[in-house]
Structure formats: structure tokens, C-alpha cells
PDB file of N, CA and C in Angstrom:
ATOM      1  N   MET A1177       1.105  -1.369   0.402  1.00 54.00           N
ATOM      2  CA  MET A1177      -0.310   0.046  -0.283  1.00 54.00           C
ATOM      3  C   MET A1177       0.960   1.438  -0.383  1.00 54.00           C
ATOM      4  N   LEU A1178       0.495   2.383  -0.594  1.00 65.00           N
ATOM      5  CA  LEU A1178       0.979   3.110  -1.149  1.00 65.00           C
ATOM      6  C   LEU A1178       0.814   4.771  -0.098  1.00 65.00           C
ATOM      7  N   ASN A1179       1.954   4.818   0.687  1.00 66.00           N
ATOM      8  CA  ASN A1179       0.899   5.968   2.044  1.00 66.00           C
ATOM      9  C   ASN A1179       2.123   7.569   1.317  1.00 66.00           C
ATOM     10  N   ARG A1180       1.317   8.639   1.539  1.00 60.00           N
ATOM     11  CA  ARG A1180       1.852  10.197   1.442  1.00 60.00           C
ATOM     12  C   ARG A1180       2.451  10.271   2.798  1.00 60.00           C
ATOM     13  N   THR A1181       3.179  10.563   2.861  1.00 60.00           N
ATOM     14  CA  THR A1181       3.579  11.859   4.324  1.00 60.00           C
ATOM     15  C   THR A1181       3.276  12.872   3.848  1.00 60.00           C
ATOM     16  N   ARG A1182       2.375  13.910   5.312  1.00 60.00           N
ATOM     17  CA  ARG A1182       1.889  14.464   5.466  1.00 60.00           C
ATOM     18  C   ARG A1182       3.072  15.271   5.969  1.00 60.00           C
ATOM     19  N   LEU A1183       3.169  17.330   5.198  1.00 62.00           N
ATOM     20  CA  LEU A1183       3.597  17.966   5.358  1.00 62.00           C
ATOM     21  C   LEU A1183       3.531  18.471   6.991  1.00 62.00           C
ATOM     22  N   LEU A1184       3.380  18.939   8.141  1.00 60.00           N
ATOM     23  CA  LEU A1184       3.314  19.712   8.703  1.00 60.00           C
ATOM     24  C   LEU A1184       3.763  20.560   9.787  1.00 60.00           C
ATOM     25  N   ARG A1185       2.776  21.399   9.486  1.00 60.00           N
ATOM     26  CA  ARG A1185       3.387  22.776  10.067  1.00 60.00           C
ATOM     27  C   ARG A1185       2.954  23.225  11.090  1.00 60.00           C
ATOM     28  N   ALA A1186       3.247  24.546  11.751  1.00 60.00           N
ATOM     29  CA  ALA A1186       2.820  24.977  12.608  1.00 60.00           C
ATOM     30  C   ALA A1186       1.302  25.922  12.767  1.00 60.00           C
ATOM     31  N   GLY A1187       0.526  25.736  13.555  1.00 61.00           N
ATOM     32  CA  GLY A1187      -0.819  25.891  13.765  1.00 61.00           C
ATOM     33  C   GLY A1187      -1.582  24.872  13.929  1.00 61.00           C
ATOM     34  N   GLY A1188      -1.308  23.260  13.459  1.00 63.00           N
ATOM     35  CA  GLY A1188      -1.843  22.505  13.532  1.00 63.00           C
ATOM     36  C   GLY A1188      -2.651  22.078  11.986  1.00 63.00           C
ATOM     37  N   GLY A1189      -2.265  22.584  10.995  1.00 69.00           N
ATOM     38  CA  GLY A1189      -3.249  22.558   9.248  1.00 69.00           C
ATOM     39  C   GLY A1189      -4.121  23.398   9.521  1.00 69.00           C
ATOM     40  N   GLY A1190      -4.808  23.620   8.247  1.00 82.00           N
ATOM     41  CA  GLY A1190      -6.173  24.287   7.849  1.00 82.00           C
ATOM     42  C   GLY A1190      -7.102  24.703   8.477  1.00 82.00           C
ATOM     43  N   MET A1191      -8.295  24.976   8.553  1.00 87.00           N
ATOM     44  CA  MET A1191      -9.675  25.227   9.271  1.00 87.00           C
ATOM     45  C   MET A1191     -10.124  23.484   8.556  1.00 87.00           C
ATOM     46  N   LEU A1192     -10.335  23.243   7.510  1.00 85.00           N
ATOM     47  CA  LEU A1192     -11.680  21.824   6.904  1.00 85.00           C
ATOM     48  C   LEU A1192     -10.255  21.017   7.718  1.00 85.00           C
ATOM     49  N   ASP A1193      -9.542  20.764   7.817  1.00 84.00           N
ATOM     50  CA  ASP A1193      -8.894  19.631   8.610  1.00 84.00           C
ATOM     51  C   ASP A1193      -8.497  20.006  10.843  1.00 84.00           C
ATOM     52  N   LYS A1194      -9.345  20.977  10.709  1.00 87.00           N
ATOM     53  CA  LYS A1194     -10.172  20.920  12.259  1.00 87.00           C
ATOM     54  C   LYS A1194     -11.540  20.741  12.282  1.00 87.00           C
ATOM     55  N   MET A1195     -12.339  20.949  11.194  1.00 89.00           N
ATOM     56  CA  MET A1195     -13.510  19.952  11.482  1.00 89.00           C
ATOM     57  C   MET A1195     -13.764  19.065  10.374  1.00 89.00           C
ATOM     58  N   VAL A1196     -13.046  18.438   9.532  1.00 87.00           N
ATOM     59  CA  VAL A1196     -12.528  17.021   9.509  1.00 87.00           C
ATOM     60  C   VAL A1196     -11.013  16.427   9.534  1.00 87.00           C
ATOM     61  N   PRO A1197     -10.621  16.174  10.861  1.00 87.00           N
ATOM     62  CA  PRO A1197      -9.575  15.704  10.970  1.00 87.00           C
ATOM     63  C   PRO A1197      -9.263  14.609  10.070  1.00 87.00           C
ATOM     64  N   GLY A1198      -7.709  14.222   9.423  1.00 88.00           N
ATOM     65  CA  GLY A1198      -7.878  13.591   8.920  1.00 88.00           C
ATOM     66  C   GLY A1198      -7.812  12.845   7.370  1.00 88.00           C
ATOM     67  N   TYR A1199      -9.138  14.290   6.755  1.00 90.00           N
ATOM     68  CA  TYR A1199      -9.604  14.876   5.370  1.00 90.00           C
ATOM     69  C   TYR A1199      -8.118  14.044   4.293  1.00 90.00           C
ATOM     70  N   LYS A1200      -7.352  14.396   4.485  1.00 90.00           N
ATOM     71  CA  LYS A1200      -6.343  14.037   3.101  1.00 90.00           C
ATOM     72  C   LYS A1200      -6.291  12.650   2.799  1.00 90.00           C
ATOM     73  N   ASP A1201      -6.312  11.967   4.244  1.00 92.00           N
ATOM     74  CA  ASP A1201      -5.977  10.607   4.192  1.00 92.00           C
ATOM     75  C   ASP A1201      -7.330   9.608   3.470  1.00 92.00           C
ATOM     76  N   LYS A1202      -8.339  10.547   3.937  1.00 91.00           N
ATOM     77  CA  LYS A1202      -9.412   9.817   3.694  1.00 91.00           C
ATOM     78  C   LYS A1202      -9.090   9.861   2.318  1.00 91.00           C
ATOM     79  N   ILE A1203      -9.087  10.888   1.364  1.00 93.00           N
ATOM     80  CA  ILE A1203      -9.462  10.857  -0.068  1.00 93.00           C
ATOM     81  C   ILE A1203      -8.311  10.411  -0.712  1.00 93.00           C
ATOM     82  N   TRP A1204      -6.728   9.941   0.578  1.00 93.00           N
ATOM     83  CA  TRP A1204      -5.574   9.459  -0.374  1.00 93.00           C
ATOM     84  C   TRP A1204      -6.409   7.459  -0.423  1.00 93.00           C
ATOM     85  N   ALA A1205      -7.442   7.217   0.227  1.00 94.00           N
ATOM     86  CA  ALA A1205      -7.436   5.910   0.719  1.00 94.00           C
ATOM     87  C   ALA A1205      -8.708   5.630  -0.373  1.00 94.00           C
ATOM     88  N   ARG A1206      -9.236   6.253  -1.035  1.00 94.00           N
ATOM     89  CA  ARG A1206     -10.358   6.624  -1.536  1.00 94.00           C
ATOM     90  C   ARG A1206     -10.306   5.946  -3.495  1.00 94.00           C
ATOM     91  N   LEU A1207      -8.586   7.191  -3.236  1.00 93.00           N
ATOM     92  CA  LEU A1207      -8.632   7.185  -5.130  1.00 93.00           C
ATOM     93  C   LEU A1207      -8.297   5.997  -5.460  1.00 93.00           C
ATOM     94  N   PRO A1208      -8.349   6.289  -7.007  1.00 94.00           N
ATOM     95  CA  PRO A1208      -7.442   4.116  -7.339  1.00 94.00           C
ATOM     96  C   PRO A1208      -5.981   4.271  -7.287  1.00 94.00           C
ATOM     97  N   GLN A1209      -5.759   2.769  -7.529  1.00 95.00           N
ATOM     98  CA  GLN A1209      -4.784   3.020  -7.378  1.00 95.00           C
ATOM     99  C   GLN A1209      -3.381   3.118  -8.457  1.00 95.00           C
ATOM    100  N   GLY A1210      -3.992   3.798  -9.873  1.00 95.00           N
ATOM    101  CA  GLY A1210      -3.336   3.843 -10.660  1.00 95.00           C
ATOM    102  C   GLY A1210      -2.599   5.505 -10.142  1.00 95.00           C
ATOM    103  N   ILE A1211      -4.087   6.517  -9.175  1.00 94.00           N
ATOM    104  CA  ILE A1211      -4.039   7.643  -9.377  1.00 94.00           C
ATOM    105  C   ILE A1211      -2.137   7.354  -8.597  1.00 94.00           C
ATOM    106  N   LYS A1212      -3.033   6.690  -7.459  1.00 94.00           N
ATOM    107  CA  LYS A1212      -1.953   6.887  -6.673  1.00 94.00           C
ATOM    108  C   LYS A1212      -0.821   7.052  -6.740  1.00 94.00           C
ATOM    109  N   GLU A1213      -0.483   6.083  -7.815  1.00 95.00           N
ATOM    110  CA  GLU A1213       1.392   5.457  -8.166  1.00 95.00           C
ATOM    111  C   GLU A1213       1.299   6.440  -8.715  1.00 95.00           C
ATOM    112  N   GLN A1214       0.735   7.284  -9.956  1.00 95.00           N
ATOM    113  CA  GLN A1214       1.042   8.151 -10.359  1.00 95.00           C
ATOM    114  C   GLN A1214       1.538   9.392  -9.756  1.00 95.00           C
ATOM    115  N   GLN A1215       0.943   9.822  -8.694  1.00 94.00           N
ATOM    116  CA  GLN A1215       1.278  10.650  -7.831  1.00 94.00           C
ATOM    117  C   GLN A1215       2.403  10.524  -6.731  1.00 94.00           C
ATOM    118  N   VAL A1216       2.880   9.716  -6.463  1.00 94.00           N
ATOM    119  CA  VAL A1216       3.962   9.458  -5.702  1.00 94.00           C
ATOM    120  C   VAL A1216       5.122   9.228  -7.041  1.00 94.00           C
ATOM    121  N   ARG A1217       4.886   8.464  -8.428  1.00 94.00           N
ATOM    122  CA  ARG A1217       6.007   9.136  -8.694  1.00 94.00           C
ATOM    123  C   ARG A1217       6.447   9.975  -9.381  1.00 94.00           C
ATOM    124  N   SER A1218       5.136  11.244  -9.348  1.00 95.00           N
ATOM    125  CA  SER A1218       5.498  12.405  -9.849  1.00 95.00           C
ATOM    126  C   SER A1218       6.312  13.154  -9.355  1.00 95.00           C
ATOM    127  N   ALA A1219       5.937  12.637  -7.827  1.00 94.00           N
ATOM    128  CA  ALA A1219       6.889  13.760  -6.678  1.00 94.00           C
ATOM    129  C   ALA A1219       8.167  13.207  -6.505  1.00 94.00           C
ATOM    130  N   ASN A1220       8.032  11.528  -6.809  1.00 94.00           N
ATOM    131  CA  ASN A1220       9.640  11.582  -6.906  1.00 94.00           C
ATOM    132  C   ASN A1220      10.630  11.808  -8.345  1.00 94.00           C
ATOM    133  N   SER A1221       9.835  12.129  -9.076  1.00 95.00           N
ATOM    134  CA  SER A1221      10.505  12.215 -10.361  1.00 95.00           C
ATOM    135  C   SER A1221      10.805  14.074 -10.131  1.00 95.00           C
ATOM    136  N   ALA A1222       9.614  14.056  -9.197  1.00 95.00           N
ATOM    137  CA  ALA A1222      10.841  15.989  -9.231  1.00 95.00           C
ATOM    138  C   ALA A1222      11.346  16.570  -9.372  1.00 95.00           C
ATOM    139  N   PHE A1223      11.949  15.356  -7.489  1.00 94.00           N
ATOM    140  CA  PHE A1223      12.878  15.491  -6.141  1.00 94.00           C
ATOM    141  C   PHE A1223      13.810  15.351  -7.305  1.00 94.00           C
ATOM    142  N   GLU A1224      14.256  14.041  -7.791  1.00 95.00           N
ATOM    143  CA  GLU A1224      15.101  13.505  -8.857  1.00 95.00           C
ATOM    144  C   GLU A1224      15.114  14.060  -9.873  1.00 95.00           C
ATOM    145  N   ASN A1225      15.054  14.892 -10.738  1.00 96.00           N
ATOM    146  CA  ASN A1225      15.176  16.117 -11.031  1.00 96.00           C
ATOM    147  C   ASN A1225      15.703  17.244 -10.717  1.00 96.00           C
ATOM    148  N   HIS A1226      15.636  17.430  -9.795  1.00 95.00           N
ATOM    149  CA  HIS A1226      16.381  18.752  -8.582  1.00 95.00           C
ATOM    150  C   HIS A1226      17.629  17.798  -8.116  1.00 95.00           C
ATOM    151  N   ILE A1227      17.471  17.152  -7.456  1.00 96.00           N
ATOM    152  CA  ILE A1227      19.413  16.930  -7.389  1.00 96.00           C
ATOM    153  C   ILE A1227      20.016  16.097  -8.342  1.00 96.00           C
ATOM    154  N   LYS A1228      19.787  15.441  -9.637  1.00 96.00           N
ATOM    155  CA  LYS A1228      20.033  15.962 -10.583  1.00 96.00           C
ATOM    156  C   LYS A1228      20.575  17.346 -11.147  1.00 96.00           C
ATOM    157  N   GLN A1229      19.980  18.272 -11.227  1.00 96.00           N
ATOM    158  CA  GLN A1229      20.326  19.501 -11.711  1.00 96.00           C
ATOM    159  C   GLN A1229      21.439  20.112 -10.162  1.00 96.00           C
ATOM    160  N   HIS A1230      21.294  19.832  -9.354  1.00 96.00           N
ATOM    161  CA  HIS A1230      22.200  20.592  -8.368  1.00 96.00           C
ATOM    162  C   HIS A1230      23.829  19.836  -8.352  1.00 96.00           C
ATOM    163  N   LYS A1231      23.595  18.309  -8.704  1.00 96.00           N
ATOM    164  CA  LYS A1231      24.258  17.510  -9.239  1.00 96.00           C
ATOM    165  C   LYS A1231      25.702  18.538 -10.952  1.00 96.00           C
ATOM    166  N   THR A1232      24.220  18.947 -11.632  1.00 96.00           N
ATOM    167  CA  THR A1232      25.235  19.437 -12.909  1.00 96.00           C
ATOM    168  C   THR A1232      26.242  20.443 -12.881  1.00 96.00           C
ATOM    169  N   TRP A1233      25.055  21.939 -11.620  1.00 97.00           N
ATOM    170  CA  TRP A1233      25.175  22.413 -11.764  1.00 97.00           C
ATOM    171  C   TRP A1233      27.044  22.553 -10.523  1.00 97.00           C
ATOM    172  N   GLN A1234      26.683  21.431  -9.521  1.00 96.00           N
ATOM    173  CA  GLN A1234      27.784  21.845  -8.650  1.00 96.00           C
ATOM    174  C   GLN A1234      29.365  20.926  -9.314  1.00 96.00           C
ATOM    175  N   GLY A1235      28.455  20.374 -10.334  1.00 95.00           N
ATOM    176  CA  GLY A1235      30.652  19.185 -11.320  1.00 95.00           C
ATOM    177  C   GLY A1235      30.807  21.292 -12.078  1.00 95.00           C
ATOM    178  N   TYR A1236      30.082  22.116 -12.281  1.00 96.00           N
ATOM    179  CA  TYR A1236      30.541  22.825 -13.313  1.00 96.00           C
ATOM    180  C   TYR A1236      31.172  24.446 -11.674  1.00 96.00           C
ATOM    181  N   LEU A1237      30.100  24.181 -10.801  1.00 96.00           N
ATOM    182  CA  LEU A1237      30.855  25.407  -9.878  1.00 96.00           C
ATOM    183  C   LEU A1237      32.365  24.731  -9.407  1.00 96.00           C
ATOM    184  N   LEU A1238      32.398  23.855  -9.078  1.00 96.00           N
ATOM    185  CA  LEU A1238      33.552  22.622  -8.174  1.00 96.00           C
ATOM    186  C   LEU A1238      35.104  22.991  -9.422  1.00 96.00           C
ATOM    187  N   ALA A1239      34.213  22.461 -10.625  1.00 95.00           N
ATOM    188  CA  ALA A1239      35.461  23.088 -12.375  1.00 95.00           C
ATOM    189  C   ALA A1239      35.741  24.262 -12.229  1.00 95.00           C
ATOM    190  N   PHE A1240      35.529  25.164 -11.897  1.00 94.00           N
ATOM    191  CA  PHE A1240      35.432  26.356 -11.511  1.00 94.00           C
ATOM    192  C   PHE A1240      36.254  26.561 -11.029  1.00 94.00           C
ATOM    193  N   LYS A1241      35.810  26.749  -9.642  1.00 94.00           N
ATOM    194  CA  LYS A1241      37.041  26.129  -8.312  1.00 94.00           C
ATOM    195  C   LYS A1241      38.529  26.140  -8.703  1.00 94.00           C
ATOM    196  N   ASP A1242      38.587  24.598  -9.264  1.00 94.00           N
ATOM    197  CA  ASP A1242      39.913  24.526  -9.509  1.00 94.00           C
ATOM    198  C   ASP A1242      40.542  24.900 -10.753  1.00 94.00           C
ATOM    199  N   MET A1243      39.757  25.907 -11.406  1.00 94.00           N
ATOM    200  CA  MET A1243      40.096  27.060 -12.655  1.00 94.00           C
ATOM    201  C   MET A1243      40.728  28.116 -11.186  1.00 94.00           C
ATOM    202  N   GLU A1244      40.402  28.089 -10.753  1.00 92.00           N
ATOM    203  CA  GLU A1244      40.126  29.452  -9.911  1.00 92.00           C
ATOM    204  C   GLU A1244      41.525  29.744  -9.162  1.00 92.00           C
ATOM    205  N   LYS A1245      41.974  29.046  -8.636  1.00 88.00           N
ATOM    206  CA  LYS A1245      43.073  28.818  -7.597  1.00 88.00           C
ATOM    207  C   LYS A1245      45.067  29.801  -9.364  1.00 88.00           C
ATOM    208  N   ASN A1246      44.172  29.593 -10.071  1.00 90.00           N
ATOM    209  CA  ASN A1246      45.231  29.437 -11.587  1.00 90.00           C
ATOM    210  C   ASN A1246      45.090  31.004 -11.462  1.00 90.00           C
ATOM    211  N   PHE A1247      44.718  31.942 -11.266  1.00 91.00           N
ATOM    212  CA  PHE A1247      44.202  33.199 -11.119  1.00 91.00           C
ATOM    213  C   PHE A1247      44.450  34.208 -10.122  1.00 91.00           C
ATOM    214  N   ALA A1248      45.395  33.240  -8.855  1.00 89.00           N
ATOM    215  CA  ALA A1248      45.632  34.229  -8.198  1.00 89.00           C
ATOM    216  C   ALA A1248      47.116  34.742  -8.817  1.00 89.00           C
ATOM    217  N   PRO A1249      47.309  36.335  -7.798  1.00 87.00           N
ATOM    218  CA  PRO A1249      48.732  36.176  -9.147  1.00 87.00           C
ATOM    219  C   PRO A1249      49.881  36.108  -7.803  1.00 87.00           C
ATOM    220  N   SER A1250      50.639  35.626  -8.900  1.00 88.00           N
ATOM    221  CA  SER A1250      52.080  35.580  -8.841  1.00 88.00           C
ATOM    222  C   SER A1250      53.263  36.145  -8.286  1.00 88.00           C
ATOM    223  N   ALA A1251      53.642  35.695  -7.185  1.00 87.00           N
ATOM    224  CA  ALA A1251      55.010  35.717  -6.322  1.00 87.00           C
ATOM    225  C   ALA A1251      56.230  36.064  -7.614  1.00 87.00           C
ATOM    226  N   LYS A1252      56.863  35.414  -8.465  1.00 88.00           N
ATOM    227  CA  LYS A1252      56.879  36.411  -9.787  1.00 88.00           C
ATOM    228  C   LYS A1252      57.254  37.583  -9.995  1.00 88.00           C
ATOM    229  N   PHE A1253      55.528  37.813 -10.500  1.00 85.00           N
ATOM    230  CA  PHE A1253      56.001  39.227 -11.479  1.00 85.00           C
ATOM    231  C   PHE A1253      55.484  40.414  -9.475  1.00 85.00           C
ATOM    232  N   ARG A1254      55.546  40.172  -8.516  1.00 83.00           N
ATOM    233  CA  ARG A1254      55.703  40.604  -7.380  1.00 83.00           C
ATOM    234  C   ARG A1254      56.207  42.756  -7.226  1.00 83.00           C
ATOM    235  N   LYS A1255      56.167  43.157  -7.759  1.00 81.00           N
ATOM    236  CA  LYS A1255      56.397  45.008  -7.638  1.00 81.00           C
ATOM    237  C   LYS A1255      56.592  44.576  -6.011  1.00 81.00           C
ATOM    238  N   PRO A1256      57.828  45.203  -5.765  1.00 83.00           N
ATOM    239  CA  PRO A1256      57.979  45.341  -4.399  1.00 83.00           C
ATOM    240  C   PRO A1256      57.939  46.556  -3.398  1.00 83.00           C
ATOM    241  N   ALA A1257      57.353  47.380  -4.618  1.00 86.00           N
ATOM    242  CA  ALA A1257      57.848  48.947  -4.207  1.00 86.00           C
ATOM    243  C   ALA A1257      56.127  49.108  -3.876  1.00 86.00           C
ATOM    244  N   VAL A1258      55.872  49.655  -3.112  1.00 86.00           N
ATOM    245  CA  VAL A1258      54.363  50.382  -2.924  1.00 86.00           C
ATOM    246  C   VAL A1258      54.407  51.392  -3.355  1.00 86.00           C
ATOM    247  N   ASP A1259      53.027  51.934  -3.994  1.00 87.00           N
ATOM    248  CA  ASP A1259      52.668  53.389  -4.714  1.00 87.00           C
ATOM    249  C   ASP A1259      52.719  54.168  -3.636  1.00 87.00           C
ATOM    250  N   TRP A1260      52.619  56.150  -3.693  1.00 88.00           N
ATOM    251  CA  TRP A1260      52.283  56.478  -2.700  1.00 88.00           C
ATOM    252  C   TRP A1260      50.273  56.496  -1.476  1.00 88.00           C
ATOM    253  N   ARG A1261      49.711  56.128  -2.848  1.00 91.00           N
ATOM    254  CA  ARG A1261      48.260  56.325  -3.420  1.00 91.00           C
ATOM    255  C   ARG A1261      47.941  55.286  -2.252  1.00 91.00           C
ATOM    256  N   ARG A1262      49.137  53.816  -2.354  1.00 90.00           N
ATOM    257  CA  ARG A1262      48.613  52.533  -1.252  1.00 90.00           C
ATOM    258  C   ARG A1262      49.325  52.997  -0.520  1.00 90.00           C
ATOM    259  N   GLN A1263      49.728  53.623  -0.324  1.00 90.00           N
ATOM    260  CA  GLN A1263      51.241  53.739   1.740  1.00 90.00           C
ATOM    261  C   GLN A1263      49.740  54.864   2.665  1.00 90.00           C
ATOM    262  N   MET A1264      48.749  55.622   1.372  1.00 91.00           N
ATOM    263  CA  MET A1264      48.183  57.116   2.253  1.00 91.00           C
ATOM    264  C   MET A1264      47.345  55.634   2.732  1.00 91.00           C
ATOM    265  N   GLU A1265      47.102  54.857   1.693  1.00 92.00           N
ATOM    266  CA  GLU A1265      45.248  54.078   2.419  1.00 92.00           C
ATOM    267  C   GLU A1265      45.355  53.427   2.988  1.00 92.00           C
ATOM    268  N   ARG A1266      46.457  53.038   3.238  1.00 91.00           N
ATOM    269  CA  ARG A1266      47.187  51.790   4.640  1.00 91.00           C
ATOM    270  C   ARG A1266      47.707  52.910   5.631  1.00 91.00           C
ATOM    271  N   GLY A1267      47.850  53.720   5.645  1.00 90.00           N
ATOM    272  CA  GLY A1267      48.554  54.587   6.373  1.00 90.00           C
ATOM    273  C   GLY A1267      49.879  54.543   7.008  1.00 90.00           C
ATOM    274  N   THR A1268      50.447  53.767   6.562  1.00 87.00           N
ATOM    275  CA  THR A1268      51.637  53.199   6.332  1.00 87.00           C
ATOM    276  C   THR A1268      52.833  54.989   5.336  1.00 87.00           C
ATOM    277  N   MET A1269      52.370  56.046   4.914  1.00 86.00           N
ATOM    278  CA  MET A1269      53.508  56.695   4.409  1.00 86.00           C
ATOM    279  C   MET A1269      54.416  57.608   5.444  1.00 86.00           C
ATOM    280  N   HIS A1270      55.008  57.136   4.258  1.00 82.00           N
ATOM    281  CA  HIS A1270      56.523  57.891   5.898  1.00 82.00           C
ATOM    282  C   HIS A1270      56.942  59.161   5.138  1.00 82.00           C
ATOM    283  N   TYR A1271      56.560  60.154   5.744  1.00 83.00           N
ATOM    284  CA  TYR A1271      56.576  61.669   5.823  1.00 83.00           C
ATOM    285  C   TYR A1271      58.833  61.799   5.917  1.00 83.00           C
ATOM    286  N   GLY A1272      59.451  62.231   5.064  1.00 82.00           N
ATOM    287  CA  GLY A1272      60.857  62.339   6.020  1.00 82.00           C
ATOM    288  C   GLY A1272      61.380  62.661   4.423  1.00 82.00           C
ATOM    289  N   ARG A1273      62.831  61.890   5.142  1.00 81.00           N
ATOM    290  CA  ARG A1273      63.388  61.384   4.404  1.00 81.00           C
ATOM    291  C   ARG A1273      63.736  60.018   4.099  1.00 81.00           C
ATOM    292  N   TRP A1274      64.685  58.985   3.099  1.00 76.00           N
ATOM    293  CA  TRP A1274      65.242  57.416   3.750  1.00 76.00           C
ATOM    294  C   TRP A1274      66.269  57.395   4.792  1.00 76.00           C
ATOM    295  N   TYR A1275      66.757  57.712   4.663  1.00 77.00           N
ATOM    296  CA  TYR A1275      67.697  57.744   5.834  1.00 77.00           C
ATOM    297  C   TYR A1275      67.134  58.021   7.726  1.00 77.00           C
ATOM    298  N   GLU A1276      66.024  58.722   7.392  1.00 75.00           N
ATOM    299  CA  GLU A1276      65.573  59.326   8.356  1.00 75.00           C
ATOM    300  C   GLU A1276      65.028  57.826   9.179  1.00 75.00           C
ATOM    301  N   GLY A1277      64.499  57.325   8.937  1.00 67.00           N
ATOM    302  CA  GLY A1277      63.585  56.314   9.691  1.00 67.00           C
ATOM    303  C   GLY A1277      62.520  55.725   9.498  1.00 67.00           C
ATOM    304  N   PRO A1278      62.077  54.912  10.636  1.00 59.00           N
ATOM    305  CA  PRO A1278      60.346  55.232  10.077  1.00 59.00           C
ATOM    306  C   PRO A1278      59.559  55.655  11.087  1.00 59.00           C
TER     307      PRO A1278
END
């Protein structure tokens, strides 16, 4: 026998569920077997499609993340000097002569 799980939320359901408790289960029990199977199959395939779509996007994202680390700046081409604008922004600007010390 196929059973559908009910999603329980805060408040205990709607007004009809308070007036006729378990009405969804009663309707489900009266449905023909073919419709029940189709409903369950439809819900399962929707779930599986979302999983498949997630795996596809995850593959793209992981491939990009692997490639992304190649974009990091190389220390080989690093400029040892820092221009005066960056020093001003960092607060490391030294006013005076080079031999006066920091």
C-alpha cells in the first residue's frame, strides 16, 4: 500500500483539517491505485530532477573553483615597491627622508 507523508506545519493545519480531521488521508484512501502510483511517481521524479540539476551545477562550480586558483597573482611578478596612494590608504606613508628612519 502506498502512503503519502503529510507535511506538518505550525498551527496544526487548516480549518478543514480542524473540522474533518484526517480528510486528506480519507481522500487518499478512496483514490484508485493507478492515480496513487502516478502521484507518488510524479513527486519522486520531481525530487530526483532537482537532485540531478544540483549535481550538474555542482560539477560546473567545482570545475570553476579548481580553475580559479590559477588566477591568483604570482609572486614572481610582484612589485616590491608600494606606490604612495596605497601607502596613504594603508596609513604606512612615511614623510621625510629615507635615512631618517620610520
